[in-house]
Coordinates of C-alpha atoms and ligand atoms in Angstrom, one line a residue:
X1 CA -2.5 28.5 -23.1
X2 CA -0.4 27.3 -20.1
X3 CA 3.0 25.8 -20.1
X4 CA 3.5 22.0 -19.4
X5 CA 6.7 20.1 -18.4
X6 CA 7.5 16.4 -17.7
X7 CA 10.7 14.5 -16.7
X8 CA 11.5 10.8 -16.2
X9 CA 15.0 10.6 -14.8
X10 CA 17.5 8.8 -12.6
X11 CA 18.0 11.8 -10.7
X12 CA 15.9 14.2 -8.5
X13 CA 13.4 16.1 -10.7
X14 CA 11.4 18.4 -8.8
X15 CA 14.1 21.4 -9.1
X16 CA 14.5 21.0 -12.8
X17 CA 10.8 20.6 -13.4
X18 CA 10.1 24.0 -11.4
X19 CA 13.0 25.7 -13.2
X20 CA 11.3 24.9 -16.6
X21 CA 8.1 26.3 -15.2
X22 CA 9.9 29.7 -14.5
X23 CA 11.1 29.7 -18.2
X24 CA 7.6 29.2 -19.6
X25 CA 5.8 31.6 -17.1
X26 CA 5.4 33.8 -20.7
X27 CA 2.6 31.4 -21.3
X28 CA 0.6 32.2 -18.4
X29 CA 1.3 32.8 -14.6
X30 CA -1.9 32.9 -12.6
X31 CA -1.3 29.4 -10.8
X32 CA 1.2 26.7 -11.0
X33 CA 1.6 23.1 -9.6
X34 CA 3.6 19.7 -9.7
X35 CA 2.7 15.8 -9.4
X36 CA 5.6 13.8 -8.4
X37 CA 6.1 9.9 -7.9
X38 CA 7.4 9.5 -4.4
X39 CA 7.2 5.7 -2.7
X40 CA 4.4 4.8 -4.6
X41 CA 2.6 7.9 -3.6
X42 CA 2.0 11.1 -5.5
X43 CA 3.3 14.4 -4.0
X44 CA 0.5 16.8 -5.3
X45 CA 1.4 20.6 -4.7
X46 CA -0.6 23.5 -6.4
X47 CA -0.3 27.1 -5.5
X48 CA -2.4 30.2 -6.6
X49 CA -0.1 33.0 -8.3
X50 CA 3.5 32.9 -9.8
X51 CA 5.8 29.6 -9.8
X52 CA 7.7 31.4 -7.1
X53 CA 5.2 30.6 -4.8
X54 CA 5.1 26.8 -5.7
X55 CA 9.1 27.0 -5.4
X56 CA 8.6 28.0 -2.0
X57 CA 6.2 25.5 -1.3
X58 CA 8.4 22.9 -2.7
X59 CA 11.4 24.2 -0.6
X60 CA 9.6 23.7 2.5
X61 CA 7.8 20.1 1.8
X62 CA 11.0 19.0 -0.3
X63 CA 9.6 16.0 -2.2
X64 CA 12.2 13.8 -3.7
X65 CA 11.1 12.2 -7.1
X66 CA 12.6 10.8 -10.5
X67 CA 9.2 11.2 -12.3
X68 CA 7.1 14.1 -12.3
X69 CA 4.7 16.5 -14.5
X70 CA 4.2 20.3 -13.8
X71 CA 2.3 23.3 -15.1
X72 CA 1.9 26.8 -15.2
X73 CA -1.6 28.3 -16.0
X74 CA -3.4 31.1 -17.9
X75 CA -7.0 30.5 -17.0
X76 CA -9.4 29.9 -19.7
X77 CA -12.2 27.7 -17.8
X78 CA -12.4 28.6 -14.1
X79 CA -10.8 31.6 -12.4
X80 CA -7.2 31.3 -11.1
X81 CA -7.1 29.3 -8.0
X82 CA -5.5 26.4 -6.2
X83 CA -8.5 24.1 -7.2
X84 CA -8.5 25.1 -10.9
X85 CA -4.5 24.9 -11.1
X86 CA -2.9 21.7 -12.4
X87 CA -1.9 19.0 -12.3
X88 CA -5.5 17.5 -12.1
X89 CA -6.2 14.1 -10.7
X90 CA -8.4 11.1 -10.6
X91 CA -9.3 8.6 -7.9
X92 CA -5.9 9.5 -6.5
X93 CA -4.4 7.5 -9.3
X94 CA -4.1 9.4 -12.5
X95 CA -2.6 12.9 -12.6
X96 CA -2.5 15.2 -15.9
X97 CA -1.2 18.4 -17.0
X98 CA -2.9 20.0 -20.0
X99 CA -2.3 22.9 -22.3
X100 CA -5.3 23.9 -24.6
X101 CA -9.1 23.9 -24.6
X102 CA -11.5 20.6 -24.8
X103 CA -14.6 22.1 -26.7
X104 CA -16.9 19.3 -26.1
X105 CA -16.0 19.4 -22.2
X106 CA -19.6 20.1 -21.1
X107 CA -20.9 16.8 -22.8
X108 CA -17.8 14.7 -21.6
X109 CA -18.2 15.9 -18.2
X110 CA -21.8 14.9 -17.9
X111 CA -20.9 11.2 -19.2
X112 CA -18.4 11.2 -16.5
X113 CA -20.7 12.4 -13.8
X114 CA -23.2 9.5 -14.9
X115 CA -20.2 7.1 -14.7
X116 CA -19.7 8.4 -11.0
X117 CA -17.0 10.8 -11.3
X118 CA -17.0 13.9 -9.3
X119 CA -15.3 17.1 -10.1
X120 CA -13.4 19.4 -7.9
X121 CA -12.6 22.2 -10.3
X122 CA -14.4 24.3 -12.8
X123 CA -11.7 23.5 -15.5
X124 CA -12.2 21.7 -18.9
X125 CA -8.8 19.9 -18.1
X126 CA -10.1 17.7 -15.1
X127 CA -12.2 15.5 -17.2
X128 CA -9.2 14.3 -19.2
X129 CA -7.8 12.9 -15.7
X130 CA -11.1 11.1 -15.0
X131 CA -11.3 10.0 -18.9
X132 CA -8.0 8.3 -18.6
X133 CA -8.9 6.6 -15.2
X134 CA -12.3 5.3 -16.5
X135 CA -10.4 3.3 -19.3
X136 CA -7.6 2.5 -17.0
X137 CA -10.0 1.0 -14.7
X138 CA -11.6 -1.2 -17.5
X139 CA -8.2 -2.8 -17.6
X140 CA -6.4 -1.0 -20.5
X141 CA -3.0 0.1 -20.5
X142 CA -2.0 3.8 -19.9
X143 CA -1.0 4.0 -23.7
X144 CA -4.5 2.6 -24.9
X145 CA -6.3 4.5 -22.3
X146 CA -4.9 7.8 -23.9
X147 CA -5.9 6.7 -27.2
X148 CA -9.4 6.1 -26.2
X149 CA -9.4 9.3 -24.3
X150 CA -8.2 11.1 -27.4
X151 CA -11.2 9.6 -29.4
X152 CA -13.5 11.6 -27.2
X153 CA -11.8 14.8 -27.2
X154 CA -12.7 17.7 -29.6
X155 CA -10.3 20.7 -29.3
X156 CA -6.7 21.5 -28.6
X157 CA -4.3 19.8 -26.3
X158 CA -0.9 19.1 -25.2
X159 CA -1.1 16.6 -22.3
X160 CA 1.4 14.8 -19.9
X161 CA 0.1 12.2 -17.6
X162 CA 1.3 9.8 -14.7
X163 CA -0.4 6.7 -13.1
X164 CA 0.2 6.2 -9.5
X165 CA 0.6 2.5 -10.1
X166 CA 3.5 3.1 -12.6
X167 CA 6.6 5.0 -11.4
X168 CA 8.5 4.6 -14.6
X169 CA 6.4 6.0 -17.4
X170 CA 4.9 9.2 -18.5
X171 CA 2.3 9.6 -21.4
X172 CA 2.2 12.6 -23.3
X173 CA -0.2 13.5 -26.4
X174 CA -0.5 16.4 -28.7
X175 CA -3.1 17.8 -30.8
X176 CA -2.9 21.5 -32.0
X177 CA -1.0 22.6 -29.1
X178 CA 2.9 22.6 -29.0
X179 CA 4.7 19.5 -27.4
X180 CA 8.2 18.3 -27.6
X181 CA 10.5 15.9 -26.4
X182 CA 13.9 16.6 -25.2
X183 CA 16.7 14.0 -25.0
X184 CA 18.8 14.3 -21.8
X185 CA 21.7 12.5 -20.5
X186 CA 19.8 9.7 -18.5
X187 CA 16.6 11.1 -18.7
X188 CA 13.9 12.1 -21.2
X189 CA 12.0 15.5 -20.9
X190 CA 8.8 16.7 -22.5
X191 CA 7.7 20.6 -22.8
X192 CA 5.5 23.0 -24.6
X193 CA 8.5 25.0 -25.3
X194 CA 12.0 23.9 -25.9
X195 CA 13.1 27.0 -23.7
X196 CA 11.7 25.0 -20.6
X197 CA 14.4 22.3 -21.0
X198 CA 17.3 24.0 -22.8
X199 CA 19.6 24.1 -20.1
X200 CA 19.1 20.2 -20.0
X201 CA 19.7 19.2 -23.5
X202 CA 19.9 20.7 -27.3
X203 CA 18.2 17.6 -28.8
X204 CA 14.5 18.0 -29.3
X205 CA 11.7 16.2 -31.0
X206 CA 8.6 18.0 -32.0
X207 CA 5.7 15.9 -32.0
X208 CA 3.0 15.9 -34.6
X209 CA -0.7 16.4 -34.2
X210 CA -2.3 12.9 -33.1
X211 CA 1.1 11.7 -31.9
X212 CA 1.2 10.0 -28.2
X213 CA 4.6 9.2 -26.9
X214 CA 5.7 7.2 -23.7
X215 CA 8.9 8.4 -21.9
X216 CA 10.8 6.6 -19.3
X217 CA 14.4 7.5 -17.8
X218 CA 15.6 4.8 -20.3
X219 CA 13.8 5.3 -23.4
X220 CA 10.9 7.1 -25.3
X221 CA 8.5 5.7 -28.0
X222 CA 6.4 7.8 -30.3
X223 CA 3.3 6.5 -32.0
X224 CA 1.2 8.5 -34.3
X225 CA -2.4 9.1 -34.8
X226 CA -3.2 5.4 -35.7
X227 CA -0.9 4.1 -32.9
X228 CA 1.9 3.0 -35.4
X229 CA 5.4 3.3 -33.8
X230 CA 7.1 6.2 -35.5
X231 CA 10.4 7.9 -35.7
X232 CA 10.6 11.7 -35.7
X233 CA 13.2 14.1 -36.6
X234 CA 15.8 15.0 -34.0
X235 CA 16.3 18.9 -34.0
X236 CA 19.5 20.1 -32.7
X237 CA 19.0 23.8 -31.1
X238 CA 21.1 25.8 -29.0
X239 CA 19.4 28.1 -26.9
X240 CA 22.0 30.1 -24.7
X241 CA 21.1 30.5 -21.0
X242 CA 22.4 34.2 -21.6
X243 CA 19.4 34.9 -24.0
X244 CA 17.0 34.1 -21.1
X245 CA 18.4 36.1 -18.5
X246 CA 18.0 39.6 -17.6
X247 CA 21.5 40.4 -17.4
X248 CA 22.1 43.9 -16.0
X249 CA 18.3 45.0 -16.8
X250 CA 15.6 45.2 -14.4
X251 CA 13.2 43.7 -16.8
X252 CA 13.4 41.4 -19.8
X253 CA 11.2 44.2 -21.7
X254 CA 14.1 46.7 -21.1
X255 CA 16.8 44.3 -22.1
X256 CA 14.8 43.5 -25.3
X257 CA 14.2 47.0 -26.2
X258 CA 18.3 47.8 -26.0
X259 CA 18.6 44.5 -27.9
X260 CA 17.0 45.8 -30.8
X261 CA 20.0 47.2 -32.8
X262 CA 21.7 43.7 -32.7
X263 CA 18.4 42.1 -33.4
X264 CA 17.7 44.1 -36.5
X265 CA 21.2 43.3 -37.8
X266 CA 20.6 39.7 -37.3
X267 CA 17.4 39.9 -39.2
X268 CA 19.0 41.5 -42.3
X269 CA 22.2 39.7 -41.9
X270 CA 23.0 37.2 -45.1
X271 CA 19.6 38.4 -46.6
X272 CA 20.8 41.5 -48.4
X273 CA 23.6 41.7 -51.1
X274 CA 25.0 44.5 -53.2
X275 CA 22.2 46.8 -53.7
X276 CA 19.3 44.5 -53.7
X277 CA 17.7 41.8 -51.7
X278 CA 19.2 38.3 -52.1
X279 CA 17.1 35.5 -54.0
X280 CA 15.1 32.7 -52.4
X281 CA 15.6 34.0 -48.8
X282 CA 12.0 32.9 -48.0
X283 CA 12.7 29.6 -49.2
X284 CA 13.9 27.4 -52.5
X285 CA 11.4 28.6 -55.1
X286 CA 10.1 31.6 -53.2
X287 CA 11.5 34.1 -55.8
X288 CA 9.7 32.1 -58.5
X289 CA 6.4 32.2 -56.8
X290 CA 6.9 36.0 -56.0
X291 CA 6.7 36.7 -59.6
X292 CA 3.1 35.2 -59.9
X293 CA 1.8 37.1 -56.8
X294 CA -1.1 39.5 -57.7
X295 CA -2.5 40.2 -54.0
X296 CA -1.5 39.7 -50.5
X297 CA -3.7 38.5 -47.6
X298 CA -2.1 39.2 -44.0
X299 CA -3.3 37.6 -40.8
X300 CA -1.9 38.2 -37.6
X301 CA -2.8 38.9 -33.9
X302 CA -1.8 41.9 -31.4
X303 CA 1.7 43.7 -32.2
X304 CA 2.2 41.3 -35.3
X305 CA -1.0 42.8 -36.9
X306 CA 0.4 46.4 -36.4
X307 CA 3.6 45.1 -38.2
X308 CA 1.2 43.8 -41.0
X309 CA -0.5 47.1 -41.3
X310 CA 2.6 49.0 -41.8
X311 CA 3.7 46.1 -44.6
X312 CA 0.6 46.8 -46.4
X313 CA 1.9 50.3 -47.2
X314 CA 5.3 48.9 -48.4
X315 CA 3.8 46.2 -50.3
X316 CA 1.9 48.8 -52.2
X317 CA 4.9 51.5 -52.6
X318 CA 7.5 49.1 -53.4
X319 CA 6.0 46.0 -54.9
X320 CA 2.9 47.7 -56.4
X321 CA 0.7 45.0 -54.7
X322 CA -2.5 45.3 -53.0
X323 CA -2.9 44.1 -49.6
X324 CA -5.9 42.9 -47.3
X325 CA -5.4 42.6 -43.7
X326 CA -7.4 40.7 -40.9
X327 CA -7.0 40.0 -37.3
X328 CA -6.5 36.2 -37.4
X329 CA -9.5 35.5 -34.9
X330 CA -11.7 37.3 -37.4
X331 CA -10.6 36.2 -40.6
X332 CA -12.3 32.7 -40.9
X333 CA -15.6 34.2 -40.2
X334 CA -16.1 36.8 -42.8
X335 CA -16.3 34.3 -45.8
X336 CA -13.0 35.7 -47.3
X337 CA -13.2 35.8 -51.2
X338 CA -9.6 34.5 -52.5
X339 CA -8.5 36.6 -55.5
X340 CA -6.4 34.3 -58.1
X341 CA -2.7 34.2 -57.3
X342 CA -3.0 35.6 -53.8
X343 CA -0.3 35.0 -51.3
X344 CA -1.3 34.3 -47.6
X345 CA 1.2 36.0 -44.9
X346 CA 1.0 35.0 -41.3
X347 CA 3.3 37.3 -38.9
X348 CA 3.9 35.9 -35.6
X349 CA 6.4 36.0 -32.9
X350 CA 5.8 32.7 -31.2
X351 CA 4.5 31.0 -34.4
X352 CA 2.0 29.2 -32.1
X353 CA -0.8 31.8 -31.8
X354 CA -3.9 29.6 -32.0
X355 CA -6.0 32.1 -34.2
X356 CA -3.1 32.6 -36.7
X357 CA -2.6 28.8 -36.8
X358 CA -6.2 28.2 -37.7
X359 CA -6.3 30.7 -40.2
X360 CA -3.2 29.3 -41.8
X361 CA -5.0 25.9 -41.7
X362 CA -8.2 27.4 -43.1
X363 CA -6.2 29.3 -45.8
X364 CA -4.6 26.1 -47.1
X365 CA -7.8 24.5 -47.8
X366 CA -8.5 27.9 -50.1
X367 CA -7.3 28.6 -53.6
X368 CA -4.2 30.5 -52.3
X369 CA -1.0 30.6 -54.7
X370 CA 1.0 29.9 -51.5
X371 CA 1.3 30.5 -47.9
X372 CA 4.6 32.4 -46.1
X373 CA 5.1 33.2 -42.5
X374 CA 7.3 35.8 -40.9
X375 CA 8.1 34.3 -37.5
X376 CA 10.9 34.3 -34.6
X377 CA 10.6 30.7 -33.8
X378 CA 11.9 28.2 -36.5
X379 CA 10.6 25.2 -34.9
X380 CA 7.1 26.6 -34.4
X381 CA 3.8 25.2 -36.0
X382 CA 3.4 28.3 -38.4
X383 CA 7.0 27.6 -39.7
X384 CA 6.4 24.0 -39.9
X385 CA 3.0 24.4 -41.8
X386 CA 3.8 27.4 -44.1
X387 CA 5.2 27.0 -47.5
X388 CA 7.8 29.7 -47.1
X389 CA 9.1 31.4 -44.1
X390 CA 11.6 34.0 -42.8
X391 CA 12.9 33.8 -39.3
X392 CA 13.3 37.3 -37.6
X393 CA 16.2 35.7 -35.6
X394 CA 15.5 38.4 -32.8
X395 CA 16.4 35.6 -29.9
X396 CA 14.0 34.9 -27.2
X397 CA 11.7 37.5 -26.4
X398 CA 10.4 36.9 -22.9
X399 CA 8.7 40.0 -21.8
X400 CA 4.9 39.8 -22.5
X401 CA 4.9 43.3 -24.3
X402 CA 6.6 42.5 -27.6
X403 CA 9.3 44.9 -28.6
X404 CA 12.2 43.4 -30.7
X405 CA 9.9 40.9 -32.2
X406 CA 7.9 44.0 -33.4
X407 CA 10.9 45.7 -35.2
X408 CA 12.6 42.7 -36.5
X409 CA 9.2 41.8 -38.0
X410 CA 9.1 45.0 -39.8
X411 CA 12.7 44.6 -41.0
X412 CA 11.7 41.3 -42.3
X413 CA 8.6 42.5 -43.7
X414 CA 10.8 45.2 -45.8
X415 CA 12.7 42.3 -46.9
X416 CA 9.6 40.7 -48.2
X417 CA 8.6 43.9 -49.9
X418 CA 11.9 44.1 -51.7
X419 CA 11.9 40.4 -52.6
X420 CA 8.1 40.7 -54.1
X421 CA 9.1 43.9 -56.0
X422 CA 12.3 42.4 -57.3
X423 CA 10.9 39.2 -58.7
X424 CA 8.3 41.5 -60.1
X425 CA 10.6 43.7 -61.8
X426 CA 9.3 46.9 -59.9
X427 CA 11.1 49.8 -58.7
X428 CA 14.8 48.8 -58.9
X429 CA 15.9 52.4 -57.7
X430 CA 13.8 52.4 -55.0
X431 CA 15.1 49.1 -53.8
X432 CA 18.5 50.2 -53.9
X433 CA 17.7 53.3 -51.8
X434 CA 16.0 51.1 -49.2
X435 CA 18.8 48.8 -49.0
X436 CA 21.3 51.4 -48.5
X437 CA 19.2 52.9 -45.6
X438 CA 19.0 49.2 -44.2
X439 CA 22.2 48.8 -43.9
X440 CA 22.4 51.8 -41.5
X441 CA 19.2 51.3 -39.7
X442 CA 21.0 49.4 -36.8
X443 CA 22.9 52.7 -36.0
X444 CA 19.8 54.6 -36.3
X445 CA 17.8 52.5 -33.8
X446 CA 21.2 53.0 -31.5
X447 CA 20.9 56.7 -31.6
X448 CA 17.1 56.5 -30.9
X449 CA 17.9 54.5 -27.6
X450 CA 19.6 57.8 -26.6
X451 CA 16.3 59.6 -26.4
X452 CA 15.8 58.0 -23.0
X453 CA 16.8 60.8 -21.0
X454 CA 14.3 63.3 -22.8
X455 CA 11.4 60.3 -22.4
X456 CA 12.1 60.4 -18.8
X457 CA 11.3 64.0 -18.6
X458 CA 7.9 63.3 -20.2
X459 CA 7.1 60.0 -18.5
X460 CA 5.9 61.2 -14.9
X461 CA 3.1 63.5 -16.6
X462 CA 1.6 60.5 -18.5
X463 CA 2.0 58.0 -15.5
X464 CA -0.2 60.3 -13.5
X465 CA -3.0 60.2 -16.0
X466 CA -5.8 57.5 -16.5
X467 CA -5.9 58.1 -20.2
X468 CA -3.8 59.0 -23.3
X469 CA -4.3 59.5 -27.0
X470 CA -1.8 58.4 -29.7
X471 CA -2.0 60.3 -33.2
X472 CA -0.4 59.4 -36.6
X473 CA -1.1 59.3 -40.0
X474 CA -0.7 56.9 -43.0
X475 CA 2.1 54.6 -42.2
X476 CA 2.4 56.2 -38.8
X477 CA -1.0 55.3 -37.6
X478 CA -0.1 51.9 -36.9
X479 CA 2.9 52.6 -35.3
X480 CA 0.6 54.9 -33.0
X481 CA -1.8 51.9 -32.5
X482 CA 1.5 50.0 -31.5
X483 CA 2.4 52.7 -29.0
X484 CA -1.2 52.5 -27.4
X485 CA -1.3 49.0 -27.2
X486 CA 2.3 49.0 -25.3
X487 CA 1.3 51.7 -22.8
X488 CA -2.3 49.7 -22.0
X489 CA -0.6 46.5 -21.8
X490 CA 1.9 47.2 -19.2
X491 CA 0.9 50.5 -17.3
X492 CA -2.9 49.7 -17.6
X493 CA -3.6 53.4 -18.6
X494 CA -6.5 53.4 -21.0
X495 CA -5.0 54.4 -24.5
X496 CA -6.4 54.9 -27.7
X497 CA -5.0 55.5 -31.5
X498 CA -6.4 57.6 -34.2
X499 CA -5.3 58.6 -37.5
X500 CA -4.7 62.5 -36.8
X501 CA -7.2 63.6 -39.5
X502 CA -10.2 61.7 -37.7
X503 CA -9.8 63.6 -34.5
X504 CA -12.3 66.2 -35.6
X505 CA -14.7 63.5 -36.1
X506 CA -15.4 62.5 -32.4
X507 CA -12.1 62.0 -30.2
X508 CA -11.4 65.9 -30.1
X509 CA -14.5 65.7 -27.5
X510 CA -11.9 64.1 -25.2
X511 CA -9.4 66.7 -25.2
X512 CA -8.7 68.4 -22.0
X513 CA -5.8 68.8 -19.6
X514 CA -6.4 65.2 -18.3
X515 CA -5.8 63.5 -21.8
X516 CA -2.1 63.6 -23.0
X517 CA -2.0 63.3 -26.6
X518 CA 1.3 61.8 -28.3
X519 CA 1.9 62.3 -31.8
X520 CA 4.1 60.9 -34.2
X521 CA 5.2 63.8 -36.8
X522 CA 8.0 62.5 -39.3
X523 CA 8.8 64.6 -42.3
X524 CA 6.3 63.7 -44.8
X525 CA 4.0 65.2 -47.7
X526 CA 1.2 65.3 -45.1
X527 CA 3.5 66.9 -42.2
X528 CA 1.5 70.2 -42.3
X529 CA -1.6 68.6 -42.3
X530 CA -0.6 66.7 -39.3
X531 CA 0.5 70.1 -37.6
X532 CA -2.8 71.6 -38.3
X533 CA -4.4 68.4 -36.8
X534 CA -2.1 69.2 -33.7
X535 CA -3.0 72.8 -33.5
X536 CA -6.7 71.5 -33.1
X537 CA -5.7 69.9 -29.8
X538 CA -3.5 72.8 -28.6
X539 CA -6.6 75.1 -29.3
X540 CA -8.6 72.9 -26.9
X541 CA -6.1 73.0 -24.0
X542 CA -4.6 69.5 -24.7
X543 CA -1.2 68.7 -23.8
X544 CA 1.0 67.4 -26.7
X545 CA 4.1 65.3 -26.9
X546 CA 5.5 65.2 -30.3
X547 CA 7.8 63.0 -31.6
X548 CA 9.1 65.0 -34.6
X549 CA 11.5 65.4 -37.4
X550 CA 13.7 68.3 -36.7
X551 CA 12.5 70.1 -39.8
X552 CA 8.9 70.3 -38.2
X553 CA 8.4 73.4 -36.1
X554 CA 5.8 73.6 -33.6
X555 CA 5.1 76.1 -30.5
X556 CA 3.4 74.3 -27.8
X557 CA 1.9 75.9 -25.1
X558 CA 2.3 72.8 -23.1
X559 CA 4.0 69.5 -23.5
X560 CA 7.2 68.8 -25.4
X561 CA 8.6 68.1 -28.8
X562 CA 11.3 65.5 -28.9
X563 CA 13.2 65.7 -32.1
X564 CA 14.0 62.2 -33.8
X565 CA 17.0 61.1 -35.8
X566 CA 17.0 61.0 -39.7
X567 CA 16.0 58.1 -41.5
X568 CA 14.9 57.1 -44.8
X569 CA 11.0 57.7 -44.9
X570 CA 10.0 54.2 -45.6
X571 CA 12.0 52.9 -42.5
X572 CA 10.9 55.4 -40.2
X573 CA 8.1 53.6 -38.6
X574 CA 10.6 51.4 -37.3
X575 CA 12.5 54.3 -35.8
X576 CA 9.4 56.0 -34.3
X577 CA 8.4 52.8 -32.6
X578 CA 11.5 53.0 -30.1
X579 CA 10.6 55.9 -28.1
X580 CA 7.1 54.7 -27.8
X581 CA 8.4 51.5 -26.3
X582 CA 10.8 53.4 -24.0
X583 CA 7.8 55.7 -22.8
X584 CA 5.7 52.6 -22.1
X585 CA 8.4 51.0 -20.2
X586 CA 9.1 54.1 -18.0
X587 CA 5.6 54.9 -17.5
X588 CA 4.8 51.5 -16.4
X589 CA 8.1 51.6 -14.0
X590 CA 6.7 54.7 -12.4
X591 CA 3.4 53.3 -11.8
X592 CA 5.0 50.0 -10.2
X593 CA 3.3 47.5 -12.5
X594 CA 4.4 43.9 -13.1
X595 CA 6.2 44.8 -16.5
X596 CA 7.2 41.6 -17.9
X597 CA 3.9 39.8 -16.8
X598 CA 1.4 42.1 -16.9
X599 CA -2.1 41.3 -15.3
X600 CA -4.4 38.9 -17.2
X601 CA -2.2 38.8 -20.1
X602 CA 0.4 35.8 -21.6
X603 CA 2.9 36.0 -24.3
X604 CA 1.8 33.1 -26.4
X605 CA -1.7 32.5 -26.8
X606 CA -2.3 29.2 -27.9
X607 CA -6.3 29.1 -27.3
X608 CA -8.8 30.5 -29.9
Ligands
LIG1 C1 -0.2 37.9 -27.3 C2 1.0 38.9 -26.8 C3 1.3 39.8 -27.8 C4 1.5 39.4 -29.4 C5 0.1 38.5 -29.7 C6 0.4 37.7 -31.0 O1 -1.1 38.8 -27.1 O2 0.8 39.2 -25.5 O3 2.6 40.6 -27.4 O4 1.6 40.5 -30.0 O5 -0.2 37.7 -28.7 O6 1.5 36.9 -30.6 P1 2.5 36.3 -31.9 O7 3.3 35.3 -31.2 O8 1.5 35.6 -32.8 O9 3.1 37.4 -32.5

């Protein structure tokens, strides 16, 4: 992963590059660095740790420059360290930043070593600097050197490079890793994400795979795979600064949890009308395609996969369609059989997750009826490469642990279930029932957020433990999994989730006073069975924390029951997610972890 940014301007660019890195820390934050052209020299600063440390170094060294590149890293090859931080350099001449993975790096390293280059890092990226220098030294231009280097590279990359001998131009290249150009005033910028430069421009050009571009403060030129000059579309995107600041909240995660009522409204807005879902909300022709669908294949990662697991229940209950779900990282490697008239659905907050993107590209070679993505970023690769899409409109999600992206994915997946059912002429009454419930969903989420005080009462007991078990049944099992994922991601407490009926087949052995058990008990046809499962925990001295429908009565020896607001059963997974998010947040706060940027993780995982 990692985030890259570059600027060629008529003004000093050091500060804006560092500000851009701050906005991209969600992509990685274990080290950072910058290379700036300064009086025919390159100021090269790198730090281990977060961008703040690089910023401090910049403040003390005060480099001045109108042209530079910068990077924030999430380690793949080589531990986080100053030596492994980007920019990497070759012969004090070429400096590069790279996001992605060079798969044939060992062969290329061998080749370069034989050519006399020595390596000062353990990264795969450093070889790009040497390879560019190798071709430059043979008399090629920087543009030609980039094309010659690209011919050698296998893998994914977004690269920005500068040459000490040229204080006017930056060369950038993209293959399978996001990269865009920003059109500023008297300056041109490049970055992995529009967020990084959104304060400087709202005009962006998203490069395509194989593209190379040359930027100066006055102009930019884009070349395609075959080195032909090309024009690419300019997208206007307004990303308000407000959306990327914490406001009154301590953490982005907290802000994003409390934004959910509005985010869900935004997902539903303009997509339902009367007592049904509107036609073609997934793109022109989608309603017609949906008539033909006989089977659904979902691929996603992390939290997005959990959303898919909930949706599989909805596709079955509302649209009467069978669904297969795969981890995106596994899907391609199981020789998936594609049934006739299958729809491939990818789910992704970022739209850039490498495994999900690779699964989509693989599926496009197979016999799918069509491909569709549920995504939060309209300009993302998944959105651009899928036949149909719906955007969750949740606004930027910065906290690494996904919250509003998840609940809005669920809302969008419910719209998909309804749209499929409508096109297939299934369950009109049920559709009306769900649409009515969706109209008040945002209010119910608001009501659920008020449970915070009750959750604060149980958070200390969980924060003091090293393990936790989450239980749910049916459509609530994926929510239990999501609860466990949230807790482990940000509080580093080991947490597992089980369908409650499976307790007796193993996990019951773990129950003692050191193992808090968090259970989801909505009103359902299997509520009684779930209560019996919870009795099994109680009988073995386990402490239960149960989020329950008020109709469910439980007499606990230790622990607590928290009553949940009422909601249509099919939408309750969204409601029951909320207290689990708040619980993880409050537990992590008590444990003093780095909530928005938990150790070893990153928000957008653009490596396979
Ligand atoms: C990372 C993030 C998770 C996210 C997953 C999938 O692991 O930390 O929060 O669920 O990637 O990301 P996507 O953008 O595809 O939803």
